[in-house]
Amino acid sequence: MAFELPPLPFEKNALEPHISAETLEYHHGKHHNAYVTKLNDMVAGTDNEGKSLEEIIKTAEGGLFNQAAQVWNHTFYWNSLSPNGGGEPTGELADAINKAFGSFEEFKSQFNAKGAGNFGSGWTWLVKNSDGSVEIVNTDDADTPIAHDNGQTPLFTVDVWEHAYYVDYRNARPKYLESIWNLINWDFAAKNFAA
């Protein structure tokens, strides 16, 4: 069965003024959709047809890995955002962040620095380690924590490819990263932390 572009979990204008409908039109409607289309073209008639995204990501290399991982990463990113997001996490996730970073403000500062310093195209993640601790991880290009059997569970991600922010922020990635905190879906992150 062919992969499909998942609908956004919110209306295209729901993240304004932080992320514009125009950005989502391009980012979801063009970029994410192109990864889905190319992935379907690459798996058609091969042993990978019928496999899950996760199965392909764990075994593929090169172009096939890139397409599958970008489909997964983008879907995860949309769910990491919410028009009702922002604020601070609560409960066990908040405790884990405070234990790892000392405070939520210090966590935000380190996350922004790591995201701004993620050279070129990539993703910045908050992950849960197998021991229950959390850390900030950068991945390059299409790479994703789920590709590596290292016990890391993604909690949320921020896309730092230029197409994620160029329409709204031009080349000012730090301004985009500062603004994204108004949208982080802590309910989604907490569910991932508890899983």
Backbone as CSV, one residue per row, in Angstrom:
resi,resn,N_x,N_y,N_z,CA_x,CA_y,CA_z,C_x,C_y,C_z
1,MET,0.837,-1.184,0.000,0.000,0.000,0.000,0.885,1.253,0.000
2,ALA,0.544,2.216,-0.814,1.364,3.424,-0.960,1.303,4.292,0.299
3,PHE,2.404,4.984,0.547,2.416,5.957,1.633,1.602,7.171,1.215
4,GLU,0.970,7.817,2.181,0.172,9.010,1.905,0.688,10.174,2.738
5,LEU,0.504,11.370,2.204,0.854,12.574,2.954,-0.162,12.726,4.084
6,PRO,0.271,12.647,5.344,-0.702,12.813,6.421,-1.178,14.257,6.484
7,PRO,-2.455,14.472,6.793,-2.917,15.855,6.924,-2.247,16.527,8.112
8,LEU,-2.122,17.827,8.043,-1.620,18.571,9.195,-2.592,18.390,10.364
9,PRO,-2.096,18.339,11.600,-2.991,18.200,12.753,-3.634,19.521,13.178
10,PHE,-3.588,20.527,12.305,-4.164,21.847,12.569,-4.390,22.519,11.222
11,GLU,-5.156,23.611,11.218,-5.378,24.377,9.987,-4.083,25.077,9.578
12,LYS,-3.958,25.357,8.267,-2.710,25.961,7.770,-2.393,27.316,8.395
13,ASN,-3.413,28.042,8.833,-3.161,29.365,9.426,-3.125,29.318,10.954
14,ALA,-3.226,28.122,11.537,-3.389,27.996,12.991,-2.125,28.344,13.780
15,LEU,-0.958,28.330,13.133,0.290,28.593,13.854,0.750,30.040,13.717
16,GLU,-0.041,30.857,13.000,0.317,32.267,12.849,0.197,32.966,14.201
17,PRO,1.028,33.972,14.497,2.003,34.614,13.609,3.383,33.937,13.598
18,HIS,3.542,32.841,14.315,4.874,32.237,14.466,5.315,31.487,13.208
19,ILE,4.390,30.745,12.594,4.647,30.084,11.314,3.444,30.377,10.423
20,SER,3.705,30.950,9.264,2.625,31.421,8.395,1.989,30.286,7.599
21,ALA,0.766,30.547,7.151,0.080,29.618,6.257,0.897,29.415,4.978
22,GLU,1.568,30.470,4.520,2.392,30.353,3.312,3.537,29.365,3.529
23,THR,4.175,29.444,4.690,5.238,28.474,4.999,4.689,27.059,4.977
24,LEU,3.546,26.839,5.619,2.973,25.495,5.671,2.526,25.017,4.298
25,GLU,2.078,25.941,3.461,1.699,25.585,2.086,2.892,24.971,1.358
26,TYR,4.051,25.589,1.519,5.265,25.078,0.875,5.842,23.880,1.629
27,HIS,5.950,24.019,2.943,6.659,23.022,3.738,5.900,21.691,3.755
28,HIS,4.617,21.748,4.023,3.810,20.521,4.044,3.350,20.157,2.634
29,GLY,2.773,21.115,1.936,2.153,20.834,0.641,3.133,20.509,-0.468
30,LYS,4.341,21.065,-0.400,5.332,20.827,-1.455,6.469,19.910,-0.972
31,HIS,7.207,20.334,0.072,8.380,19.570,0.519,7.994,18.193,1.063
32,HIS,7.125,18.167,2.078,6.735,16.893,2.690,6.070,16.003,1.644
33,ASN,5.214,16.592,0.831,4.533,15.816,-0.213,5.523,15.218,-1.218
34,ALA,6.562,15.970,-1.551,7.564,15.469,-2.509,8.311,14.264,-1.941
35,TYR,8.602,14.280,-0.630,9.259,13.122,-0.013,8.357,11.891,-0.102
36,VAL,7.058,12.072,0.134,6.102,10.956,0.055,6.058,10.403,-1.369
37,THR,5.959,11.303,-2.348,5.882,10.888,-3.756,7.139,10.133,-4.181
38,LYS,8.311,10.682,-3.841,9.575,10.041,-4.216,9.741,8.696,-3.509
39,LEU,9.329,8.624,-2.247,9.419,7.364,-1.512,8.555,6.303,-2.193
40,ASN,7.329,6.658,-2.553,6.449,5.701,-3.236,7.054,5.232,-4.553
41,ASP,7.661,6.150,-5.302,8.312,5.780,-6.564,9.461,4.797,-6.320
42,MET,10.211,5.008,-5.237,11.389,4.186,-4.961,11.042,2.787,-4.436
43,VAL,9.927,2.654,-3.722,9.599,1.338,-3.145,8.702,0.501,-4.052
44,ALA,8.066,1.133,-5.034,7.138,0.402,-5.911,7.839,-0.784,-6.573
45,GLY,7.276,-1.972,-6.419,7.806,-3.166,-7.052,9.086,-3.716,-6.437
46,THR,9.448,-3.243,-5.223,10.658,-3.734,-4.548,10.276,-4.483,-3.276
47,ASP,11.277,-5.049,-2.613,11.058,-5.740,-1.341,10.547,-4.799,-0.252
48,ASN,10.745,-3.495,-0.451,10.314,-2.517,0.557,8.839,-2.140,0.442
49,GLU,8.223,-2.532,-0.653,6.805,-2.235,-0.813,6.028,-2.987,0.269
50,GLY,5.190,-2.276,0.989,4.418,-2.906,2.053,5.075,-2.817,3.422
51,LYS,6.351,-2.398,3.478,7.017,-2.217,4.767,6.585,-0.886,5.384
52,SER,6.696,-0.791,6.705,6.403,0.468,7.395,7.556,1.449,7.184
53,LEU,7.281,2.721,7.428,8.342,3.735,7.362,9.494,3.358,8.280
54,GLU,9.156,2.930,9.504,10.175,2.595,10.493,11.051,1.437,10.007
55,GLU,10.436,0.427,9.401,11.208,-0.712,8.888,12.174,-0.262,7.787
56,ILE,11.695,0.585,6.890,12.552,1.080,5.809,13.703,1.917,6.384
57,ILE,13.381,2.809,7.328,14.400,3.680,7.924,15.509,2.858,8.584
58,LYS,15.149,1.782,9.245,16.140,0.977,9.982,17.028,0.138,9.065
59,THR,16.616,-0.063,7.802,17.389,-0.940,6.921,17.922,-0.264,5.661
60,ALA,17.386,0.887,5.303,17.738,1.529,4.030,18.987,2.397,4.158
61,GLU,19.543,2.731,2.997,20.675,3.646,2.906,20.415,4.626,1.767
62,GLY,21.239,5.662,1.700,21.207,6.585,0.566,19.869,7.256,0.361
63,GLY,19.477,7.365,-0.907,18.268,8.081,-1.273,17.004,7.513,-0.655
64,LEU,16.905,6.193,-0.585,15.712,5.573,0.002,15.599,5.934,1.478
65,PHE,16.716,5.865,2.207,16.711,6.279,3.614,16.276,7.732,3.741
66,ASN,16.851,8.601,2.907,16.548,10.035,2.989,15.060,10.309,2.811
67,GLN,14.444,9.693,1.817,13.022,9.944,1.567,12.165,9.426,2.723
68,ALA,12.427,8.190,3.153,11.628,7.600,4.234,11.795,8.381,5.537
69,ALA,13.028,8.729,5.866,13.279,9.450,7.115,12.656,10.840,7.078
70,GLN,12.712,11.505,5.932,12.112,12.839,5.842,10.589,12.775,5.957
71,VAL,9.969,11.738,5.431,8.516,11.576,5.621,8.222,11.423,7.111
72,TRP,8.982,10.547,7.787,8.759,10.309,9.223,9.050,11.566,10.037
73,ASN,10.211,12.190,9.788,10.609,13.374,10.557,9.588,14.496,10.446
74,HIS,9.111,14.744,9.228,8.149,15.832,9.050,6.829,15.539,9.763
75,THR,6.351,14.315,9.668,5.111,13.957,10.363,5.280,14.156,11.862
76,PHE,6.434,13.756,12.391,6.728,13.924,13.819,6.804,15.412,14.177
77,TYR,7.403,16.204,13.304,7.520,17.649,13.525,6.150,18.311,13.603
78,TRP,5.246,17.980,12.677,3.909,18.602,12.722,3.230,18.290,14.049
79,ASN,3.398,17.066,14.538,2.790,16.686,15.811,3.499,17.295,17.010
80,SER,4.737,17.754,16.809,5.493,18.431,17.863,5.005,19.866,18.070
81,LEU,4.172,20.348,17.154,3.665,21.719,17.198,2.167,21.725,17.446
82,SER,1.687,22.789,18.068,0.249,22.932,18.294,-0.094,24.404,18.437
83,PRO,-1.247,24.827,17.884,-1.681,26.207,18.106,-1.968,26.470,19.586
84,ASN,-2.176,25.401,20.356,-2.393,25.518,21.803,-1.147,25.145,22.588
85,GLY,0.002,25.145,21.891,1.254,24.751,22.528,1.903,25.886,23.286
86,GLY,3.163,25.708,23.568,3.916,26.720,24.305,3.853,26.479,25.798
87,GLY,4.304,27.461,26.539,4.372,27.306,27.987,5.485,26.358,28.362
88,GLU,5.281,25.635,29.448,6.294,24.710,29.943,5.683,23.337,30.151
89,PRO,6.511,22.298,30.086,6.004,20.959,30.379,5.694,20.821,31.870
90,THR,4.963,19.783,32.213,4.642,19.497,33.608,4.986,18.038,33.888
91,GLY,4.820,17.636,35.129,4.945,16.232,35.501,6.341,15.671,35.314
92,GLU,6.387,14.379,34.933,7.664,13.664,34.851,8.604,14.245,33.796
93,LEU,8.038,14.737,32.685,8.884,15.336,31.653,9.557,16.600,32.187
94,ALA,8.792,17.437,32.882,9.371,18.649,33.475,10.473,18.281,34.463
95,ASP,10.236,17.240,35.268,11.239,16.805,36.242,12.520,16.356,35.540
96,ALA,12.362,15.595,34.440,13.531,15.095,33.698,14.321,16.249,33.075
97,ILE,13.609,17.249,32.547,14.269,18.426,31.957,15.026,19.200,33.036
98,ASN,14.376,19.415,34.175,15.027,20.156,35.263,16.247,19.404,35.802
99,LYS,16.146,18.075,35.871,17.277,17.271,36.351,18.457,17.360,35.382
100,ALA,18.155,17.310,34.080,19.224,17.319,33.067,19.838,18.700,32.871
101,PHE,19.028,19.746,32.959,19.497,21.086,32.573,19.488,22.108,33.702
102,GLY,18.915,21.750,34.841,18.887,22.683,35.967,17.635,23.519,36.035
103,SER,17.118,23.919,34.873,15.874,24.698,34.811,15.330,24.651,33.391
104,PHE,14.062,25.000,33.245,13.459,25.047,31.914,14.118,26.127,31.066
105,GLU,14.416,27.268,31.665,15.059,28.363,30.921,16.432,27.944,30.391
106,GLU,17.181,27.206,31.193,18.494,26.735,30.743,18.341,25.704,29.627
107,PHE,17.330,24.845,29.746,17.042,23.882,28.675,16.745,24.610,27.366
108,LYS,15.859,25.615,27.424,15.524,26.386,26.218,16.768,27.041,25.622
109,SER,17.589,27.612,26.461,18.800,28.283,26.010,19.735,27.289,25.305
110,GLN,19.915,26.104,25.892,20.784,25.096,25.282,20.171,24.534,23.998
111,PHE,18.844,24.351,23.994,18.181,23.841,22.792,18.334,24.839,21.641
112,ASN,18.104,26.126,21.931,18.245,27.156,20.899,19.673,27.222,20.368
113,ALA,20.651,27.131,21.270,22.052,27.180,20.851,22.394,25.969,19.988
114,LYS,21.903,24.802,20.374,22.180,23.582,19.616,21.493,23.663,18.242
115,GLY,20.244,24.146,18.213,19.524,24.278,16.951,20.165,25.296,16.019
116,ALA,20.574,26.439,16.579,21.215,27.483,15.773,22.570,27.006,15.255
117,GLY,23.245,26.152,16.030,24.560,25.662,15.644,24.542,24.388,14.822
118,ASN,23.341,23.879,14.523,23.217,22.657,13.715,23.594,23.033,12.290
119,PHE,24.802,22.686,11.874,25.358,23.189,10.615,24.584,22.648,9.419
120,GLY,24.231,23.535,8.502,23.533,23.109,7.289,22.099,22.719,7.589
121,SER,21.641,21.655,6.945,20.258,21.202,7.097,20.186,20.083,8.124
122,GLY,19.111,20.055,8.880,18.972,18.993,9.860,17.819,19.216,10.805
123,TRP,17.911,18.552,11.946,16.842,18.511,12.944,17.462,18.611,14.328
124,THR,16.758,19.275,15.239,17.177,19.319,16.638,16.061,18.677,17.454
125,TRP,16.428,17.717,18.300,15.484,16.846,19.010,15.683,16.932,20.517
126,LEU,14.590,16.754,21.250,14.684,16.370,22.652,14.382,14.882,22.673
127,VAL,15.302,14.089,23.216,15.126,12.641,23.261,15.178,12.151,24.693
128,LYS,14.525,11.013,24.912,14.614,10.303,26.190,15.567,9.135,25.994
129,ASN,16.551,9.023,26.869,17.484,7.913,26.834,16.904,6.709,27.567
130,SER,17.510,5.553,27.362,16.989,4.320,27.967,17.005,4.366,29.493
131,ASP,17.851,5.223,30.082,17.885,5.335,31.550,16.869,6.346,32.089
132,GLY,16.032,6.923,31.183,15.004,7.880,31.606,15.450,9.327,31.570
133,SER,16.749,9.567,31.350,17.243,10.942,31.251,16.881,11.517,29.883
134,VAL,16.959,12.837,29.761,16.692,13.490,28.480,17.933,14.237,28.026
135,GLU,18.055,14.386,26.693,19.148,15.184,26.144,18.731,15.785,24.808
136,ILE,19.462,16.797,24.414,19.244,17.463,23.129,20.195,16.846,22.115
137,VAL,19.661,16.473,20.957,20.449,15.799,19.928,20.232,16.507,18.593
138,ASN,21.306,16.766,17.879,21.224,17.255,16.501,21.416,16.085,15.544
139,THR,20.651,16.084,14.456,20.911,15.145,13.367,21.071,15.947,12.081
140,ASP,21.867,15.415,11.159,22.137,16.080,9.887,21.197,15.579,8.803
141,ASP,20.852,16.461,7.903,20.058,16.117,6.723,18.786,15.375,7.133
142,ALA,18.607,14.125,6.683,17.387,13.369,6.987,17.543,12.469,8.207
143,ASP,18.720,12.434,8.810,18.954,11.479,9.890,17.953,11.701,11.028
144,THR,17.668,10.615,11.737,16.650,10.619,12.770,17.045,9.660,13.886
145,PRO,16.736,9.966,15.132,17.108,9.067,16.226,16.547,7.653,16.073
146,ILE,15.416,7.488,15.387,14.832,6.142,15.291,15.627,5.223,14.359
147,ALA,16.585,5.787,13.616,17.401,4.974,12.707,18.475,4.197,13.456
148,HIS,18.734,4.582,14.686,19.855,4.017,15.440,19.315,3.287,16.670
149,ASP,19.711,2.079,16.855,19.259,1.315,18.016,20.101,1.666,19.235
150,ASN,19.956,2.925,19.680,20.759,3.379,20.814,19.896,3.740,22.015
151,GLY,18.639,3.271,22.009,17.772,3.480,23.160,17.220,4.882,23.297
152,GLN,17.292,5.688,22.244,16.765,7.053,22.322,15.365,7.129,21.708
153,THR,14.455,7.715,22.466,13.079,7.922,22.012,12.871,9.405,21.748
154,PRO,12.520,9.800,20.518,12.250,11.215,20.260,11.023,11.690,21.040
155,LEU,11.133,12.865,21.653,10.009,13.460,22.383,9.367,14.578,21.568
156,PHE,10.190,15.457,21.010,9.734,16.426,20.013,10.928,16.835,19.177
157,THR,10.647,17.435,18.017,11.734,17.898,17.148,11.416,19.263,16.570
158,VAL,12.461,19.964,16.196,12.337,21.222,15.464,13.142,21.073,14.170
159,ASP,12.473,21.324,13.070,13.081,21.268,11.742,13.934,22.518,11.558
160,VAL,15.226,22.341,11.306,16.086,23.502,11.072,16.595,23.565,9.630
161,TRP,15.937,22.823,8.719,16.178,23.050,7.298,15.653,24.453,6.972
162,GLU,16.294,25.145,6.036,15.864,26.517,5.722,14.412,26.602,5.275
163,HIS,13.909,25.564,4.597,12.528,25.663,4.119,11.515,25.725,5.266
164,ALA,11.942,25.381,6.485,11.044,25.435,7.643,10.778,26.867,8.094
165,TYR,11.683,27.780,7.765,11.555,29.131,8.334,11.851,30.267,7.370
166,TYR,12.328,29.977,6.153,12.838,31.056,5.290,11.765,32.064,4.889
167,VAL,10.551,31.613,4.617,9.479,32.540,4.221,9.214,33.553,5.334
168,ASP,9.191,33.086,6.573,8.827,33.947,7.712,10.015,34.675,8.334
169,TYR,11.183,34.046,8.334,12.318,34.600,9.082,13.559,34.831,8.221
170,ARG,13.436,34.584,6.912,14.582,34.639,6.005,15.713,33.765,6.568
171,ASN,16.905,34.305,6.735,18.020,33.467,7.185,18.221,33.522,8.701
172,ALA,17.252,34.073,9.434,17.402,34.276,10.888,16.895,33.057,11.660
173,ARG,17.654,31.967,11.573,17.261,30.744,12.282,17.069,30.982,13.784
174,PRO,17.930,31.767,14.474,17.702,31.985,15.909,16.341,32.620,16.229
175,LYS,15.853,33.526,15.360,14.532,34.132,15.600,13.421,33.087,15.473
176,TYR,13.546,32.204,14.482,12.599,31.095,14.318,12.613,30.195,15.550
177,LEU,13.811,29.854,16.034,13.923,28.980,17.199,13.312,29.631,18.440
178,GLU,13.488,30.927,18.596,12.899,31.623,19.748,11.377,31.597,19.661
179,SER,10.862,31.769,18.464,9.417,31.821,18.254,8.748,30.457,18.401
180,ILE,9.470,29.386,18.084,8.888,28.036,18.062,8.407,27.603,19.450
181,TRP,8.958,28.215,20.514,8.554,27.840,21.877,7.095,28.176,22.158
182,ASN,6.519,29.063,21.350,5.088,29.376,21.486,4.206,28.247,20.965
183,LEU,4.802,27.274,20.275,4.043,26.232,19.576,4.351,24.809,20.038
184,ILE,5.384,24.614,20.867,5.774,23.246,21.234,4.600,22.540,21.911
185,ASN,4.292,21.336,21.404,3.165,20.538,21.888,3.658,19.662,23.043
186,TRP,3.556,20.188,24.265,4.068,19.464,25.429,3.247,18.217,25.733
187,ASP,1.975,18.203,25.348,1.163,16.991,25.551,1.730,15.842,24.700
188,PHE,2.089,16.134,23.445,2.681,15.138,22.555,4.021,14.656,23.128
189,ALA,4.857,15.603,23.569,6.162,15.248,24.134,6.004,14.393,25.385
190,ALA,5.037,14.734,26.237,4.817,13.970,27.480,4.330,12.552,27.175
191,LYS,3.474,12.406,26.158,3.019,11.059,25.761,4.191,10.226,25.273
192,ASN,5.075,10.818,24.500,6.259,10.109,24.023,7.187,9.744,25.186
193,PHE,7.280,10.645,26.172,8.126,10.394,27.337,7.576,9.230,28.154
194,ALA,6.266,9.148,28.269,5.612,8.106,29.075,5.584,6.744,28.374
195,ALA,5.694,6.747,27.037,5.558,5.498,26.268,6.685,4.529,26.558
